[in-house]
Amino acid sequence: MSARVPIASFGALLLAACGGVHHAVHREVPAPKTVAVLPFAGPADASVRDGARALFASRLRARGYQTVELAWTDRVLTEHGWLRDPARFDASALPLRDVATALGVEALVLGHDFDESSFNIWLLRRHSFGGLLALQHGDGRTYWSANHAAATQGGFLLTSGQVFTELRAQGEHGTAMATLALVDEFTADVADTVPQRDAAPRTTQPPELRDASVAIDRRPDGTAWLVVEARSSAGVDVRCDVGTLVGVPMVAARDATDRYRCERELPRAAAVTPIVLRARSRFGDEARLEVQP
């Protein structure tokens, strides 16, 4: 988003760009181990917000938190009707306790008011990206929060004697690469204020795959159906690769959530190749098993 800024505002903007991250840590609230980063909201372009979300989740993981994969988070939100329109997502309207339970985590990262702004009148220029973040338990208690804007500034008034450097900066001002650099700076600055966790043992076990079977069900109508079954950990994403078909979903049984099954019609005279089963947890751990037909 671009904005025209009055001359009188230049001083305030330039001073604001020099500020650090405003953050708070509530030590009386337990530090969470498992976290899901919800979609960031605000007027910034959706792709920019998505990039900031992915970078922050990665940096949070590097600081010792078990972070649910973003694709898994979005799938669960969608299945529950909490993510109908990503462009208009608003975490403040969610039942956070139910969301945390559905995602199997202790806390959620909520991002609000993400915006990108810039002005450039040659004499002075500024490009910024920022927003509000909070790490909040499902019961509403906030462990950590931050408010920050990363910014670049310049212009011929500020770079006297550096004409060529400023001309190059003017050409890069407001570009996608400049935005990406600000998003990277923002997430790095903010993540540094999140308390580091010790490398504690994982609270969840990686998924497993066992008791796999493959059968061909030849039906009276002349069709042949491939039936694949396996047992794995409850609540994981199980898929199978059959020839050129990759990532065929396997559905958990209603009466046994650790038993998964898929059926696929086989083309006539098709040869059944070895089948690869994959089970993936919400934290990205994966098990793999190859089954002969």
Coordinates of C-alpha atoms in Angstrom, one line a residue:
M1 CA 0.0 0.0 0.0
S2 CA 1.4 3.4 -1.0
A3 CA 0.6 6.7 0.8
R4 CA 1.3 10.3 0.2
V5 CA 2.6 11.9 3.4
P6 CA 2.6 15.6 4.2
I7 CA 6.0 17.3 4.6
A8 CA 5.3 18.0 8.3
S9 CA 5.1 14.2 8.9
F10 CA 8.6 13.5 7.6
G11 CA 10.3 14.0 10.9
A12 CA 7.9 11.8 12.8
L13 CA 8.2 9.1 10.3
L14 CA 12.0 9.1 10.3
L15 CA 12.1 9.0 14.0
A16 CA 9.7 6.1 14.1
A17 CA 11.9 4.2 11.7
C18 CA 14.7 4.3 14.2
G19 CA 12.7 2.7 17.0
G20 CA 13.2 -0.9 18.2
V21 CA 10.7 -3.6 18.8
H22 CA 8.1 -2.8 21.4
H23 CA 7.4 -6.1 23.1
A24 CA 6.2 -7.6 26.4
V25 CA 6.8 -11.0 28.0
H26 CA 4.4 -12.1 30.8
R27 CA 6.6 -14.4 32.9
E28 CA 3.6 -15.4 35.1
V29 CA 2.1 -17.1 32.1
P30 CA 3.6 -20.6 31.3
A31 CA 5.8 -20.7 28.2
P32 CA 4.1 -22.9 25.6
K33 CA 5.9 -25.7 23.9
T34 CA 3.5 -26.4 21.0
V35 CA 2.4 -23.5 18.8
A36 CA 0.3 -22.9 15.7
V37 CA 0.8 -19.7 13.7
L38 CA -2.5 -18.5 12.4
P39 CA -2.8 -16.4 9.1
F40 CA -1.8 -12.8 9.5
A41 CA -4.5 -10.1 9.0
G42 CA -4.2 -6.6 7.8
P43 CA -4.3 -4.4 4.7
A44 CA -0.9 -5.6 3.4
D45 CA -0.9 -7.7 0.3
A46 CA -1.9 -11.3 1.0
S47 CA 1.3 -12.7 -0.5
V48 CA 3.4 -10.4 1.7
R49 CA 1.5 -11.4 4.8
D50 CA 1.9 -15.1 3.9
G51 CA 5.6 -14.6 3.5
A52 CA 5.9 -12.9 6.9
R53 CA 3.9 -15.7 8.5
A54 CA 6.1 -18.5 7.0
L55 CA 9.3 -16.7 8.0
F56 CA 8.1 -16.1 11.5
A57 CA 7.0 -19.7 11.9
S58 CA 10.5 -20.8 10.8
R59 CA 12.2 -18.5 13.2
L60 CA 9.9 -19.5 16.0
R61 CA 10.9 -23.2 15.3
A62 CA 14.5 -22.2 15.5
R63 CA 14.0 -20.8 19.0
G64 CA 12.8 -24.1 20.3
Y65 CA 9.1 -24.1 19.8
Q66 CA 7.2 -27.0 18.2
T67 CA 5.4 -25.3 15.4
V68 CA 2.5 -26.9 13.4
E69 CA 3.0 -26.8 9.7
L70 CA 1.1 -23.9 8.1
A71 CA -0.6 -26.1 5.5
W72 CA -1.9 -28.3 8.3
T73 CA -3.1 -25.3 10.3
D74 CA -5.0 -23.9 7.3
R75 CA -6.6 -27.3 6.5
V76 CA -7.9 -27.6 10.1
L77 CA -9.1 -24.0 10.1
T78 CA -10.9 -24.6 6.8
E79 CA -12.5 -27.9 7.8
H80 CA -14.0 -26.2 10.9
G81 CA -15.2 -23.2 8.9
W82 CA -12.8 -20.8 10.5
L83 CA -10.9 -19.9 7.3
R84 CA -13.6 -19.1 4.7
D85 CA -11.8 -16.2 3.1
P86 CA -8.0 -15.9 3.7
A87 CA -8.0 -12.3 2.5
R88 CA -10.5 -11.3 5.3
F89 CA -9.3 -13.6 8.0
D90 CA -9.8 -12.2 11.5
A91 CA -8.5 -14.2 14.5
S92 CA -10.4 -11.9 16.9
A93 CA -13.6 -13.6 15.9
L94 CA -12.4 -17.1 16.6
P95 CA -13.1 -19.4 19.6
L96 CA -9.4 -19.6 20.5
R97 CA -9.8 -22.5 23.0
D98 CA -11.6 -24.6 20.3
V99 CA -9.0 -23.6 17.7
A100 CA -6.1 -24.6 20.0
T101 CA -7.8 -27.9 20.8
A102 CA -8.5 -28.7 17.1
L103 CA -4.8 -28.0 16.2
G104 CA -3.5 -29.9 19.2
V105 CA -1.4 -27.0 20.5
E106 CA -1.0 -25.1 23.7
A107 CA -0.8 -21.6 22.2
L108 CA -1.5 -19.7 19.0
V109 CA 0.4 -16.9 17.2
L110 CA -2.1 -14.1 16.3
G111 CA -1.0 -11.4 13.8
H112 CA -3.0 -8.2 13.3
D113 CA -2.8 -4.9 11.4
F114 CA 0.0 -5.9 9.0
D115 CA 0.6 -3.1 6.6
E116 CA 3.1 -1.9 4.0
S117 CA 3.6 1.7 3.2
S118 CA 5.9 3.9 1.2
F119 CA 6.5 7.4 -0.1
N120 CA 9.2 8.7 -2.4
I121 CA 9.5 12.3 -3.5
W122 CA 13.3 12.1 -4.3
L123 CA 14.3 14.5 -1.5
L124 CA 13.0 12.0 1.1
R125 CA 11.8 8.4 0.8
R126 CA 10.6 5.7 3.2
H127 CA 9.4 2.2 2.9
S128 CA 8.1 0.2 5.8
F129 CA 6.4 -3.1 6.8
G130 CA 5.0 -3.9 10.2
G131 CA 2.3 -5.3 12.4
L132 CA 1.2 -6.7 15.8
L133 CA 1.9 -10.2 17.0
A134 CA 0.9 -12.1 20.1
L135 CA 1.6 -15.6 21.4
Q136 CA -1.6 -16.5 23.3
H137 CA -2.8 -19.6 25.1
G138 CA -6.2 -21.0 24.2
D139 CA -7.6 -19.7 27.5
G140 CA -6.8 -16.2 26.5
R141 CA -3.6 -15.6 28.5
T142 CA -0.9 -13.8 26.5
Y143 CA 2.7 -15.0 27.0
W144 CA 4.4 -12.6 24.6
S145 CA 3.4 -9.8 22.3
A146 CA 5.2 -7.3 20.0
N147 CA 4.5 -4.3 17.9
H148 CA 7.1 -3.4 15.2
A149 CA 7.7 -1.8 11.8
A150 CA 10.9 -2.5 9.8
A151 CA 11.7 0.5 7.5
T152 CA 14.3 1.8 5.1
Q153 CA 14.7 5.6 4.5
G154 CA 16.8 7.9 2.4
G155 CA 16.7 10.6 -0.2
F156 CA 19.0 13.2 -1.4
L157 CA 18.5 15.3 1.7
L158 CA 19.9 12.5 3.8
T159 CA 22.6 11.2 1.4
S160 CA 24.4 14.4 0.4
G161 CA 27.6 13.5 -1.5
Q162 CA 26.3 9.9 -2.3
V163 CA 24.4 10.6 -5.5
F164 CA 25.1 7.3 -7.2
T165 CA 24.2 5.3 -4.1
E166 CA 21.0 7.1 -3.7
L167 CA 20.1 6.8 -7.4
R168 CA 20.5 3.0 -7.1
A169 CA 18.4 3.0 -3.9
Q170 CA 15.7 5.1 -5.7
G171 CA 15.5 2.4 -8.4
E172 CA 15.0 -0.3 -5.9
H173 CA 12.5 1.6 -3.7
G174 CA 9.2 -0.2 -3.4
T175 CA 10.1 -3.2 -5.4
A176 CA 9.2 -6.8 -4.5
M177 CA 12.8 -7.5 -3.5
A178 CA 12.8 -4.4 -1.2
T179 CA 9.5 -5.7 0.4
L180 CA 11.0 -9.1 0.9
A181 CA 14.0 -7.6 2.6
L182 CA 11.8 -5.6 5.0
V183 CA 9.7 -8.8 5.8
D184 CA 12.9 -10.7 6.5
E185 CA 14.1 -7.8 8.8
F186 CA 10.8 -7.6 10.5
T187 CA 10.5 -11.3 11.3
A188 CA 14.1 -11.4 12.5
D189 CA 13.7 -8.4 14.8
V190 CA 10.5 -9.6 16.3
A191 CA 11.6 -13.3 16.7
D192 CA 14.6 -12.1 18.7
T193 CA 12.3 -10.9 21.4
V194 CA 10.6 -14.2 21.8
P195 CA 12.1 -16.0 24.8
Q196 CA 14.4 -18.9 23.7
R197 CA 13.3 -22.3 24.7
D198 CA 15.8 -25.0 25.7
A199 CA 16.0 -28.0 23.5
A200 CA 13.5 -30.1 25.5
P201 CA 12.3 -33.6 24.4
R202 CA 9.4 -33.5 22.0
T203 CA 5.9 -33.7 23.6
T204 CA 4.6 -35.7 20.6
Q205 CA 5.9 -38.9 19.0
P206 CA 6.6 -39.2 15.2
P207 CA 3.9 -41.1 13.3
E208 CA 4.3 -44.8 12.6
L209 CA 3.0 -47.1 9.8
R210 CA 2.2 -50.8 10.3
D211 CA -0.1 -53.6 9.3
A212 CA -0.3 -52.4 5.8
S213 CA -2.2 -54.4 3.2
V214 CA -3.0 -54.1 -0.5
A215 CA -5.8 -56.0 -2.2
I216 CA -7.5 -55.8 -5.6
D217 CA -11.3 -56.0 -5.4
R218 CA -12.8 -57.3 -8.7
R219 CA -16.4 -56.3 -8.8
P220 CA -19.3 -57.8 -10.8
D221 CA -19.5 -54.8 -13.1
G222 CA -16.0 -55.7 -14.4
T223 CA -14.1 -53.0 -12.7
A224 CA -11.1 -53.6 -10.5
W225 CA -10.5 -51.5 -7.3
L226 CA -7.3 -51.2 -5.4
V227 CA -7.9 -51.3 -1.7
V228 CA -5.1 -50.1 0.6
E229 CA -5.3 -50.3 4.4
A230 CA -2.8 -49.5 7.1
R231 CA -2.6 -48.5 10.8
S232 CA -0.9 -45.3 11.9
S233 CA -1.0 -42.8 14.7
A234 CA -4.4 -41.2 15.2
G235 CA -4.9 -37.7 13.9
V236 CA -2.1 -37.8 11.3
D237 CA -2.3 -37.3 7.5
V238 CA -1.9 -40.6 5.7
R239 CA -1.5 -40.8 1.9
C240 CA -0.4 -43.3 -0.7
D241 CA 1.5 -43.1 -3.9
V242 CA 0.2 -45.5 -6.6
G243 CA 2.2 -45.3 -9.8
T244 CA 1.7 -41.9 -11.2
L245 CA -1.0 -41.0 -8.6
V246 CA 0.9 -39.2 -5.8
G247 CA -0.6 -38.3 -2.5
V248 CA -3.9 -40.1 -2.6
P249 CA -5.6 -39.4 0.8
M250 CA -6.4 -42.3 3.1
V251 CA -9.4 -41.8 5.4
A252 CA -9.5 -42.8 9.1
A253 CA -12.2 -45.3 10.0
R254 CA -15.0 -44.0 12.3
D255 CA -14.7 -46.9 14.7
A256 CA -10.9 -46.9 14.8
T257 CA -9.1 -43.6 14.3
D258 CA -5.8 -45.3 13.9
R259 CA -6.9 -47.4 10.9
Y260 CA -6.7 -45.8 7.4
R261 CA -8.1 -46.9 4.1
C262 CA -8.4 -45.8 0.5
E263 CA -10.0 -47.2 -2.6
R264 CA -9.0 -46.4 -6.2
E265 CA -10.4 -47.8 -9.4
L266 CA -7.7 -49.3 -11.6
P267 CA -7.7 -48.8 -15.3
R268 CA -8.2 -52.0 -17.3
A269 CA -5.1 -54.1 -17.7
A270 CA -3.1 -51.7 -15.6
A271 CA -0.2 -53.2 -13.7
V272 CA 0.0 -52.4 -10.0
T273 CA 3.4 -51.1 -9.0
P274 CA 4.8 -51.0 -5.5
I275 CA 2.8 -48.6 -3.3
V276 CA 4.4 -46.1 -1.0
L277 CA 2.5 -45.0 2.1
R278 CA 3.4 -41.8 3.9
A279 CA 2.1 -40.6 7.3
R280 CA 2.8 -37.0 8.3
S281 CA 2.2 -35.3 11.7
R282 CA 1.1 -31.7 12.2
F283 CA 4.7 -30.9 13.2
G284 CA 6.2 -32.2 9.9
D285 CA 7.5 -35.6 11.1
E286 CA 7.0 -38.3 8.4
A287 CA 7.0 -42.1 8.3
R288 CA 7.3 -44.0 5.0
L289 CA 6.5 -47.6 4.1
E290 CA 6.6 -49.4 0.8
V291 CA 4.1 -52.2 0.2
Q292 CA 4.2 -54.8 -2.5
P293 CA 0.8 -55.6 -4.1

